[in-house]
């Protein structure tokens, strides 16, 4: 039975985890092992719009290019799981052959020509330059249900996010042609769960998890089970 395990795993799509604004691939450090323990090949990508550089001007399209390159390097069938802001560049990048499914985790599953700036009605700045700091109470805004030590470590690793990444609109809504899944975080304080439900209606199928904005840090085992169950359908 052990000899057959690698072949079974290799027949599954790779899962590419794409982090949201202000974060880095480090945010998957609890979820990735859970998925690997369930037999999945898991990869990550770093988005250039999130950086410690106050002069960073990498935008959403640059993030999409980074995702496309990662997908091309991986080859084969890939499921892309995007968190929060990453829903935009993941949607933009999913034109690469081999993307078998888009999974939106409390993520922005938007229409063509929409950006986060336009969607916010002016609550977010718009422009080509400038960076934004994380929320002033990031611990409760992003990690309300995470253990104190896990949340504190995450807060300490947050970086700046480019304004440009919020300004650039989608040129395509690939979820209209690529199968998609939406995971609603029912206790989210960053993206209203009601709005998540609206976006979830665009997906082929949707689920709910009783978590705040970052279940990959607060309940990684439960999230991994949900992702695995969905992938088995």
Coordinates of N, CA and C in Angstrom, one line a residue:
X1 N 0.8 -1.2 0.0 CA 0.0 0.0 0.0 C 0.9 1.3 0.0
X2 N 2.0 1.2 0.7 CA 2.8 2.4 0.8 C 3.4 2.7 -0.6
X3 N 3.7 1.6 -1.4 CA 4.3 1.8 -2.7 C 3.3 2.5 -3.7
X4 N 2.0 2.4 -3.4 CA 1.0 3.0 -4.3 C 0.7 4.5 -4.0
X5 N 1.1 4.9 -2.8 CA 0.8 6.3 -2.3 C 1.4 7.4 -3.2
X6 N 2.6 7.3 -3.6 CA 3.2 8.4 -4.5 C 2.4 8.5 -5.8
X7 N 2.1 7.3 -6.4 CA 1.3 7.4 -7.7 C 0.0 8.0 -7.5
X8 N -0.7 7.7 -6.4 CA -2.0 8.4 -6.1 C -1.9 9.8 -6.0
X9 N -0.8 10.3 -5.2 CA -0.6 11.7 -5.0 C -0.3 12.4 -6.3
X10 N 0.5 11.7 -7.1 CA 1.0 12.4 -8.4 C -0.2 12.6 -9.4
X11 N -1.3 11.8 -9.2 CA -2.4 12.0 -10.1 C -3.3 13.1 -9.7
X12 N -3.1 13.7 -8.6 CA -3.8 14.8 -8.1 C -3.2 16.2 -8.6
X13 N -4.1 17.2 -8.8 CA -3.5 18.5 -9.1 C -2.6 19.1 -8.0
X14 N -1.6 19.8 -8.4 CA -0.9 20.6 -7.4 C -1.8 21.7 -6.8
X15 N -1.6 22.0 -5.5 CA -2.4 23.2 -5.0 C -1.4 24.3 -4.8
X16 N -1.7 25.4 -5.5 CA -0.9 26.6 -5.4 C -1.6 27.6 -4.5
X17 N -0.9 27.9 -3.3 CA -1.5 28.8 -2.3 C -1.0 30.2 -2.6
X18 N -1.9 31.2 -2.7 CA -1.6 32.6 -3.0 C -2.1 33.5 -1.9
X19 N -1.1 34.1 -1.2 CA -1.4 34.9 -0.1 C -2.1 36.3 -0.4
X20 N -2.7 36.9 0.6 CA -3.3 38.1 0.4 C -2.4 39.3 0.6
X21 N -3.1 40.5 0.7 CA -2.3 41.8 0.9 C -1.6 41.8 2.2
X22 N -0.5 42.5 2.3 CA 0.3 42.7 3.5 C 1.0 41.4 4.0
X23 N 0.7 40.2 3.4 CA 1.2 39.0 3.8 C 2.4 38.5 2.9
X24 N 2.8 37.3 3.2 CA 3.8 36.6 2.3 C 3.5 35.1 2.4
X25 N 4.3 34.3 1.7 CA 4.0 32.9 1.6 C 4.2 32.3 3.0
X26 N 4.8 33.0 4.0 CA 4.9 32.5 5.3 C 3.6 32.2 6.0
X27 N 2.5 32.8 5.5 CA 1.2 32.7 6.2 C 0.6 31.2 6.0
X28 N 1.2 30.5 5.1 CA 0.7 29.1 4.8 C 1.4 28.1 5.7
X29 N 2.3 28.5 6.6 CA 3.2 27.5 7.3 C 2.4 26.5 8.1
X30 N 1.2 26.7 8.5 CA 0.4 25.8 9.3 C -0.5 24.9 8.3
X31 N -1.0 25.5 7.3 CA -1.9 24.8 6.4 C -1.2 23.9 5.5
X32 N -0.1 24.3 4.9 CA 0.6 23.5 3.9 C 1.0 22.1 4.4
X33 N 1.5 22.0 5.7 CA 1.8 20.6 6.2 C 0.6 19.8 6.3
X34 N -0.5 20.4 6.7 CA -1.8 19.6 6.8 C -2.2 19.1 5.4
X35 N -2.1 19.9 4.4 CA -2.4 19.4 3.1 C -1.5 18.3 2.6
X36 N -0.2 18.5 2.8 CA 0.8 17.5 2.4 C 0.6 16.2 3.2
X37 N 0.2 16.3 4.4 CA 0.0 15.1 5.2 C -1.2 14.3 4.6
X38 N -2.1 15.0 3.9 CA -3.2 14.3 3.2 C -2.9 13.9 1.8
X39 N -1.6 14.0 1.4 CA -1.1 13.5 0.1 C -1.1 14.4 -1.0
X40 N -1.2 15.7 -0.7 CA -1.2 16.7 -1.8 C 0.2 17.4 -2.0
X41 N 0.5 17.7 -3.2 CA 1.7 18.5 -3.5 C 1.2 20.0 -3.3
X42 N 1.9 20.7 -2.5 CA 1.6 22.1 -2.2 C 2.7 23.0 -2.6
X43 N 2.4 24.1 -3.3 CA 3.4 25.1 -3.6 C 2.9 26.5 -3.3
X44 N 3.7 27.5 -3.2 CA 3.4 28.8 -2.8 C 4.0 29.8 -3.8
X45 N 3.6 31.1 -3.7 CA 4.2 32.1 -4.5 C 4.2 33.4 -3.7
X46 N 5.2 34.2 -3.9 CA 5.3 35.5 -3.3 C 4.8 36.6 -4.2
X47 N 3.9 37.4 -3.8 CA 3.4 38.5 -4.6 C 4.2 39.8 -4.4
X48 N 4.7 40.4 -5.5 CA 5.6 41.6 -5.3 C 4.9 42.8 -4.8
X49 N 3.6 42.9 -4.8 CA 2.9 44.1 -4.3 C 3.0 44.2 -2.8
X50 N 3.3 43.1 -2.1 CA 3.5 43.1 -0.6 C 5.0 43.1 -0.4
X51 N 5.5 44.2 0.3 CA 6.9 44.4 0.4 C 7.2 45.4 1.6
X52 N 8.4 45.3 2.1 CA 8.8 46.3 3.1 C 9.2 47.6 2.5
X53 N 9.3 47.6 1.2 CA 9.8 48.8 0.5 C 8.7 49.9 0.4
X54 N 8.9 51.1 1.1 CA 7.9 52.1 1.0 C 7.7 52.7 -0.4
X55 N 8.6 52.5 -1.3 CA 8.5 53.0 -2.6 C 8.1 51.9 -3.6
X56 N 7.6 50.8 -3.1 CA 7.2 49.7 -4.0 C 6.0 50.2 -4.9
X57 N 6.1 49.9 -6.2 CA 5.0 50.3 -7.1 C 4.5 49.0 -7.9
X58 N 4.8 47.8 -7.4 CA 4.3 46.6 -8.1 C 2.8 46.6 -7.9
X59 N 2.1 46.3 -8.9 CA 0.6 46.3 -8.8 C 0.0 44.9 -9.0
X60 N -1.3 44.9 -9.1 CA -2.0 43.7 -9.3 C -1.6 42.9 -10.5
X61 N -1.3 43.6 -11.6 CA -0.9 43.0 -12.8 C 0.5 42.3 -12.6
X62 N 1.4 42.9 -11.8 CA 2.7 42.3 -11.5 C 2.5 41.1 -10.7
X63 N 1.5 41.1 -9.8 CA 1.2 39.9 -9.0 C 0.7 38.8 -9.9
X64 N -0.2 39.2 -10.8 CA -0.7 38.2 -11.8 C 0.4 37.6 -12.6
X65 N 1.4 38.4 -13.0 CA 2.6 37.9 -13.7 C 3.3 36.9 -12.9
X66 N 3.5 37.2 -11.6 CA 4.2 36.3 -10.7 C 3.5 34.9 -10.6
X67 N 2.2 35.0 -10.5 CA 1.4 33.8 -10.4 C 1.5 33.0 -11.7
X68 N 1.4 33.7 -12.9 CA 1.5 33.0 -14.2 C 2.8 32.3 -14.3
X69 N 3.9 33.0 -13.9 CA 5.2 32.4 -14.0 C 5.3 31.1 -13.1
X70 N 4.8 31.2 -11.9 CA 4.8 30.1 -11.0 C 4.0 28.9 -11.6
X71 N 2.9 29.2 -12.2 CA 2.0 28.2 -12.8 C 2.8 27.5 -14.0
X72 N 3.4 28.3 -14.8 CA 4.2 27.8 -15.9 C 5.3 26.9 -15.5
X73 N 6.0 27.3 -14.4 CA 7.1 26.6 -13.9 C 6.6 25.2 -13.3
X74 N 5.4 25.2 -12.7 CA 4.9 24.0 -12.1 C 4.5 23.0 -13.1
X75 N 3.8 23.5 -14.2 CA 3.3 22.7 -15.2 C 2.2 21.7 -14.7
X76 N 1.6 21.0 -15.6 CA 0.5 20.1 -15.1 C -0.7 20.7 -14.6
X77 N -1.6 19.9 -14.0 CA -2.8 20.4 -13.5 C -2.6 21.1 -12.1
X78 N -3.2 22.3 -11.9 CA -3.0 23.0 -10.7 C -4.3 23.6 -10.2
X79 N -4.6 23.5 -8.9 CA -5.7 24.2 -8.3 C -5.1 25.4 -7.6
X80 N -5.7 26.6 -7.9 CA -5.1 27.8 -7.3 C -6.1 28.2 -6.1
X81 N -5.5 28.3 -4.9 CA -6.3 28.8 -3.8 C -5.8 30.2 -3.4
X82 N -6.7 31.1 -3.5 CA -6.4 32.5 -3.3 C -7.1 33.0 -2.0
X83 N -6.4 33.8 -1.2 CA -6.9 34.4 0.0 C -7.1 35.9 -0.2
X84 N -8.3 36.4 0.2 CA -8.6 37.8 0.3 C -8.2 38.6 -1.0
X85 N -7.4 39.6 -0.9 CA -7.0 40.4 -2.1 C -6.5 39.5 -3.3
X86 N -5.8 38.3 -3.0 CA -5.3 37.5 -4.0 C -6.3 37.0 -5.0
X87 N -7.6 37.1 -4.6 CA -8.6 36.7 -5.6 C -8.5 37.4 -6.9
X88 N -8.0 38.7 -6.8 CA -7.9 39.5 -8.1 C -6.8 38.9 -9.0
X89 N -5.5 38.9 -8.5 CA -4.4 38.5 -9.4 C -4.6 37.0 -9.8
X90 N -5.1 36.2 -8.9 CA -5.3 34.8 -9.2 C -6.4 34.7 -10.4
X91 N -7.4 35.5 -10.3 CA -8.4 35.5 -11.4 C -7.8 35.9 -12.7
X92 N -7.0 37.0 -12.6 CA -6.3 37.6 -13.8 C -5.3 36.6 -14.4
X93 N -4.7 35.7 -13.6 CA -3.6 34.8 -14.0 C -4.1 33.5 -14.5
X94 N -5.4 33.2 -14.2 CA -5.9 31.8 -14.4 C -6.1 31.4 -15.9
X95 N -5.6 32.2 -16.8 CA -5.7 31.9 -18.2 C -4.6 30.9 -18.6
X96 N -3.7 30.6 -17.7 CA -2.6 29.7 -18.0 C -3.2 28.3 -18.1
X97 N -2.9 27.6 -19.2 CA -3.4 26.2 -19.4 C -3.0 25.3 -18.1
X98 N -3.8 24.5 -17.7 CA -3.5 23.6 -16.6 C -4.2 24.0 -15.3
X99 N -4.8 25.2 -15.2 CA -5.5 25.6 -14.0 C -6.8 24.9 -14.0
X100 N -7.0 24.0 -13.1 CA -8.2 23.1 -13.1 C -9.3 23.7 -12.2
X101 N -9.0 24.5 -11.2 CA -10.0 25.1 -10.3 C -9.4 26.3 -9.6
X102 N -10.3 27.3 -9.4 CA -10.0 28.4 -8.5 C -10.7 28.3 -7.2
X103 N -10.0 28.4 -6.1 CA -10.6 28.3 -4.8 C -10.4 29.7 -4.1
X104 N -11.6 30.3 -3.8 CA -11.6 31.7 -3.2 C -11.8 31.5 -1.8
X105 N -10.8 31.8 -0.9 CA -10.9 31.8 0.5 C -11.1 33.2 1.0
X106 N -12.3 33.5 1.4 CA -12.7 34.9 1.8 C -12.0 35.9 0.8
X107 N -12.1 35.5 -0.4 CA -11.4 36.3 -1.5 C -12.3 37.0 -2.4
X108 N -11.7 38.0 -3.1 CA -12.5 38.8 -4.0 C -12.7 38.1 -5.4
X109 N -13.9 37.6 -5.6 CA -14.3 37.0 -6.9 C -15.1 38.0 -7.6
X110 N -14.4 38.8 -8.4 CA -15.0 40.0 -8.9 C -15.2 39.9 -10.4
X111 N -15.9 40.9 -11.0 CA -16.2 41.0 -12.4 C -15.1 41.8 -13.1
X112 N -15.1 41.6 -14.5 CA -14.2 42.4 -15.3 C -14.4 43.9 -15.0
X113 N -13.3 44.6 -15.0 CA -13.2 46.1 -14.9 C -13.4 46.5 -13.4
X114 N -13.5 45.6 -12.5 CA -13.6 46.0 -11.1 C -12.2 45.9 -10.4
X115 N -12.0 46.8 -9.5 CA -10.7 46.8 -8.7 C -11.2 47.0 -7.3
X116 N -10.3 46.8 -6.3 CA -10.6 47.0 -4.9 C -10.9 48.5 -4.6
X117 N -10.2 49.4 -5.3 CA -10.5 50.8 -5.1 C -11.9 51.2 -5.6
X118 N -12.2 50.7 -6.8 CA -13.6 51.0 -7.3 C -14.7 50.4 -6.5
X119 N -14.4 49.2 -6.0 CA -15.4 48.5 -5.2 C -15.6 49.1 -3.8
X120 N -14.6 49.8 -3.3 CA -14.7 50.4 -1.9 C -15.4 51.7 -1.9
X121 N -15.7 52.2 -3.1 CA -16.4 53.5 -3.1 C -15.6 54.7 -2.5
X122 N -14.2 54.6 -2.7 CA -13.4 55.6 -2.2 C -12.8 55.4 -0.8
X123 N -13.1 54.2 -0.2 CA -12.6 53.9 1.1 C -11.1 53.5 1.0
X124 N -10.7 53.0 -0.2 CA -9.3 52.7 -0.4 C -8.7 53.7 -1.4
X125 N -7.5 54.1 -1.2 CA -6.9 55.1 -2.2 C -6.7 54.5 -3.6
X126 N -6.6 55.4 -4.5 CA -6.4 55.0 -5.9 C -5.1 55.7 -6.5
X127 N -4.3 55.0 -7.2 CA -3.1 55.7 -7.8 C -2.0 54.7 -8.2
X128 N -1.0 55.3 -8.7 CA 0.1 54.5 -9.2 C 1.3 54.4 -8.2
X129 N 1.3 55.2 -7.2 CA 2.4 55.2 -6.2 C 1.8 55.2 -4.8
X130 N 2.7 54.9 -3.9 CA 2.3 54.9 -2.5 C 2.1 53.5 -1.9
X131 N 2.2 53.4 -0.6 CA 2.0 52.1 0.0 C 1.0 52.3 1.2
X132 N 0.4 51.2 1.6 CA -0.5 51.2 2.8 C 0.0 50.3 3.9
X133 N -0.1 50.8 5.1 CA 0.3 49.9 6.2 C -0.9 49.0 6.6
X134 N -0.6 47.9 7.3 CA -1.6 47.0 7.7 C -2.6 47.7 8.6
X135 N -3.8 47.1 8.8 CA -4.8 47.7 9.7 C -4.2 47.9 11.1
X136 N -4.6 49.0 11.7 CA -4.0 49.4 13.0 C -4.2 48.4 14.1
X137 N -5.3 47.6 14.0 CA -5.6 46.5 14.9 C -5.6 45.2 14.2
X138 N -4.5 44.9 13.5 CA -4.4 43.7 12.7 C -4.7 42.4 13.4
X139 N -4.4 42.4 14.7 CA -4.6 41.1 15.5 C -6.1 40.8 15.5
X140 N -7.0 41.7 15.7 CA -8.4 41.4 15.8 C -9.1 41.5 14.4
X141 N -8.5 42.3 13.5 CA -9.1 42.5 12.2 C -8.8 41.3 11.3
X142 N -7.6 40.7 11.5 CA -7.3 39.6 10.6 C -7.2 38.2 11.3
X143 N -6.9 38.2 12.6 CA -6.6 36.9 13.3 C -7.4 36.8 14.6
X144 N -8.7 37.2 14.5 CA -9.5 37.3 15.8 C -9.6 36.0 16.5
X145 N -9.6 34.8 15.8 CA -9.8 33.6 16.5 C -8.5 32.7 16.5
X146 N -7.4 33.3 16.2 CA -6.1 32.6 16.2 C -5.5 32.7 17.6
X147 N -4.7 31.7 18.0 CA -4.0 31.7 19.3 C -3.2 32.9 19.4
X148 N -3.0 33.5 20.6 CA -2.3 34.7 20.8 C -0.9 34.7 20.2
X149 N -0.1 33.6 20.4 CA 1.2 33.5 19.9 C 1.3 33.4 18.4
X150 N 0.3 32.7 17.8 CA 0.3 32.6 16.4 C -0.1 34.0 15.8
X151 N -1.1 34.7 16.4 CA -1.5 36.0 15.9 C -0.4 37.0 16.0
X152 N 0.3 37.0 17.1 CA 1.3 38.0 17.3 C 2.5 37.8 16.3
X153 N 2.8 36.5 16.1 CA 3.9 36.3 15.1 C 3.5 36.7 13.7
X154 N 2.2 36.5 13.4 CA 1.7 37.0 12.1 C 1.8 38.5 12.0
X155 N 1.3 39.2 13.0 CA 1.3 40.6 13.0 C 2.7 41.2 12.8
X156 N 3.7 40.6 13.4 CA 5.0 41.1 13.3 C 5.6 40.9 11.9
X157 N 5.0 40.0 11.1 CA 5.6 39.7 9.8 C 4.9 40.4 8.7
X158 N 3.8 41.2 9.0 CA 3.1 41.9 8.0 C 4.0 43.0 7.4
X159 N 3.8 43.3 6.1 CA 4.6 44.3 5.4 C 3.6 45.4 4.8
X160 N 4.2 46.3 4.0 CA 3.4 47.3 3.3 C 2.8 46.7 2.1
X161 N 1.7 47.3 1.6 CA 1.0 46.9 0.4 C 0.9 48.1 -0.5
X162 N 1.2 47.9 -1.8 CA 1.2 49.0 -2.8 C -0.2 49.5 -3.0
X163 N -0.4 50.8 -3.2 CA -1.7 51.3 -3.5 C -2.1 50.9 -4.9
X164 N -1.1 50.8 -5.8 CA -1.4 50.4 -7.2 C -2.1 49.0 -7.3
X165 N -1.8 48.1 -6.3 CA -2.4 46.8 -6.4 C -3.9 46.9 -6.2
X166 N -4.4 47.9 -5.5 CA -5.8 48.1 -5.2 C -6.5 48.8 -6.4
X167 N -5.6 49.5 -7.2 CA -6.2 50.4 -8.3 C -6.4 49.7 -9.6
X168 N -5.6 48.6 -9.9 CA -5.7 48.0 -11.2 C -6.9 47.1 -11.3
X169 N -7.7 47.2 -12.3 CA -8.9 46.4 -12.5 C -8.7 45.1 -13.2
X170 N -9.5 44.2 -13.0 CA -9.5 42.9 -13.7 C -9.8 43.2 -15.2
X171 N -9.0 42.4 -16.0 CA -9.3 42.5 -17.5 C -10.1 41.3 -17.9
X172 N -10.2 40.3 -17.0 CA -10.9 39.1 -17.3 C -11.5 38.4 -16.0
X173 N -12.6 37.8 -16.1 CA -13.1 37.1 -15.0 C -13.1 35.6 -15.3
X174 N -11.9 35.0 -15.1 CA -11.7 33.6 -15.5 C -12.6 32.6 -14.8
X175 N -13.2 33.0 -13.6 CA -14.0 32.1 -12.9 C -15.3 31.8 -13.7
X176 N -15.5 32.5 -14.8 CA -16.6 32.2 -15.7 C -16.4 31.0 -16.6
X177 N -15.1 30.7 -16.8 CA -14.7 29.6 -17.6 C -13.9 28.5 -16.9
X178 N -13.3 28.8 -15.8 CA -12.6 27.9 -14.9 C -13.5 27.5 -13.7
X179 N -13.7 26.2 -13.4 CA -14.5 25.9 -12.3 C -14.0 26.5 -11.0
X180 N -14.9 27.0 -10.1 CA -14.5 27.7 -8.9 C -15.2 27.2 -7.7
X181 N -14.6 27.4 -6.6 CA -15.1 27.1 -5.3 C -15.0 28.3 -4.4
X182 N -15.9 28.6 -3.5 CA -15.8 29.8 -2.6 C -15.9 29.2 -1.2
X183 N -15.0 29.7 -0.3 CA -15.1 29.4 1.1 C -15.4 30.6 1.9
X184 N -16.6 30.7 2.5 CA -17.0 31.9 3.3 C -16.5 31.7 4.7
X185 N -15.8 32.8 5.2 CA -15.4 32.8 6.6 C -16.5 33.5 7.4
X186 N -17.2 32.8 8.2 CA -18.5 33.3 8.8 C -18.3 34.3 9.8
X187 N -17.1 34.4 10.4 CA -16.8 35.3 11.5 C -15.7 36.4 11.1
X188 N -15.7 36.6 9.8 CA -14.7 37.5 9.2 C -14.9 38.9 9.7
X189 N -13.9 39.6 10.1 CA -14.0 41.1 10.4 C -13.3 42.0 9.4
X190 N -12.7 41.4 8.4 CA -12.0 42.1 7.4 C -12.9 42.3 6.1
X191 N -13.5 41.2 5.7 CA -14.5 41.2 4.5 C -15.8 40.7 5.0
X192 N -16.8 41.5 4.9 CA -18.1 41.2 5.4 C -18.6 39.8 4.9
X193 N -19.0 38.9 5.8 CA -19.5 37.6 5.4 C -20.7 37.7 4.4
X194 N -21.5 38.7 4.6 CA -22.6 38.9 3.7 C -22.2 39.2 2.3
X195 N -21.1 40.0 2.1 CA -20.6 40.2 0.8 C -19.9 39.0 0.3
X196 N -19.3 38.2 1.1 CA -18.7 37.0 0.7 C -19.7 36.0 0.1
X197 N -20.9 36.0 0.7 CA -22.0 35.2 0.3 C -22.4 35.6 -1.2
X198 N -22.4 36.9 -1.4 CA -22.8 37.5 -2.7 C -21.8 36.9 -3.8
X199 N -20.5 37.0 -3.4 CA -19.4 36.5 -4.3 C -19.5 35.0 -4.5
X200 N -19.8 34.3 -3.4 CA -19.9 32.8 -3.4 C -21.0 32.3 -4.3
X201 N -22.0 33.2 -4.6 CA -23.1 32.8 -5.5 C -22.5 32.7 -6.9
X202 N -21.4 33.3 -7.2 CA -20.8 33.2 -8.5 C -20.0 31.9 -8.7
X203 N -19.7 31.2 -7.7 CA -18.9 30.0 -7.7 C -19.7 28.8 -8.1
X204 N -19.1 27.7 -8.6 CA -19.8 26.5 -8.9 C -20.3 25.8 -7.6
X205 N -19.5 25.9 -6.5 CA -19.9 25.4 -5.2 C -19.3 26.2 -4.1
X206 N -19.9 26.2 -3.0 CA -19.4 27.1 -1.9 C -19.6 26.3 -0.5
X207 N -18.8 26.8 0.4 CA -18.7 26.2 1.8 C -18.6 27.3 2.8
X208 N -18.9 27.0 4.0 CA -18.7 28.0 5.1 C -17.9 27.3 6.2
X209 N -17.0 28.2 6.8 CA -16.2 27.7 7.9 C -16.3 28.7 9.0
X210 N -16.5 28.3 10.3 CA -16.8 29.2 11.4 C -15.5 29.9 11.9
X211 N -14.9 30.7 11.0 CA -13.6 31.3 11.3 C -13.6 32.8 11.0
X212 N -12.6 33.4 11.5 CA -12.4 34.8 11.1 C -11.6 34.9 9.8
X213 N -10.9 35.9 9.5 CA -10.4 36.1 8.2 C -9.3 35.2 7.7
X214 N -8.6 34.6 8.7 CA -7.4 33.8 8.4 C -7.4 32.4 9.0
X215 N -8.3 31.5 8.5 CA -8.5 30.2 9.1 C -7.2 29.3 8.9
X216 N -6.4 29.7 7.9 CA -5.1 28.9 7.7 C -4.2 29.0 8.9
X217 N -4.5 30.0 9.8 CA -3.7 30.2 11.0 C -4.5 29.8 12.3
X218 N -5.8 29.9 12.2 CA -6.7 29.6 13.4 C -7.2 28.2 13.4
X219 N -7.5 27.6 12.3 CA -8.0 26.2 12.2 C -7.5 25.6 10.9
X220 N -6.2 25.4 10.8 CA -5.6 24.8 9.6 C -6.0 23.4 9.3
X221 N -6.2 22.6 10.3 CA -6.6 21.2 10.1 C -8.1 21.1 9.5
X222 N -9.0 22.0 10.1 CA -10.3 22.0 9.6 C -10.4 22.5 8.2
X223 N -9.6 23.6 7.9 CA -9.6 24.1 6.5 C -9.0 23.1 5.5
X224 N -8.0 22.4 5.9 CA -7.4 21.4 5.1 C -8.4 20.3 4.8
X225 N -9.2 19.9 5.7 CA -10.2 18.8 5.5 C -11.2 19.3 4.5
X226 N -11.6 20.6 4.6 CA -12.6 21.2 3.7 C -12.1 21.2 2.3
X227 N -10.8 21.7 2.2 CA -10.2 21.8 0.8 C -10.1 20.4 0.2
X228 N -9.7 19.4 1.0 CA -9.5 18.1 0.5 C -10.8 17.4 0.1
X229 N -11.9 17.7 0.9 CA -13.2 17.1 0.6 C -13.7 17.7 -0.7
X230 N -13.5 19.0 -0.9 CA -13.9 19.7 -2.1 C -13.1 19.2 -3.3
X231 N -11.8 19.0 -3.2 CA -11.0 18.5 -4.3 C -11.4 17.1 -4.7
X232 N -12.0 16.3 -3.8 CA -12.3 14.9 -4.1 C -13.6 14.8 -4.9
X233 N -14.3 15.9 -5.1 CA -15.6 15.9 -5.8 C -15.3 15.8 -7.3

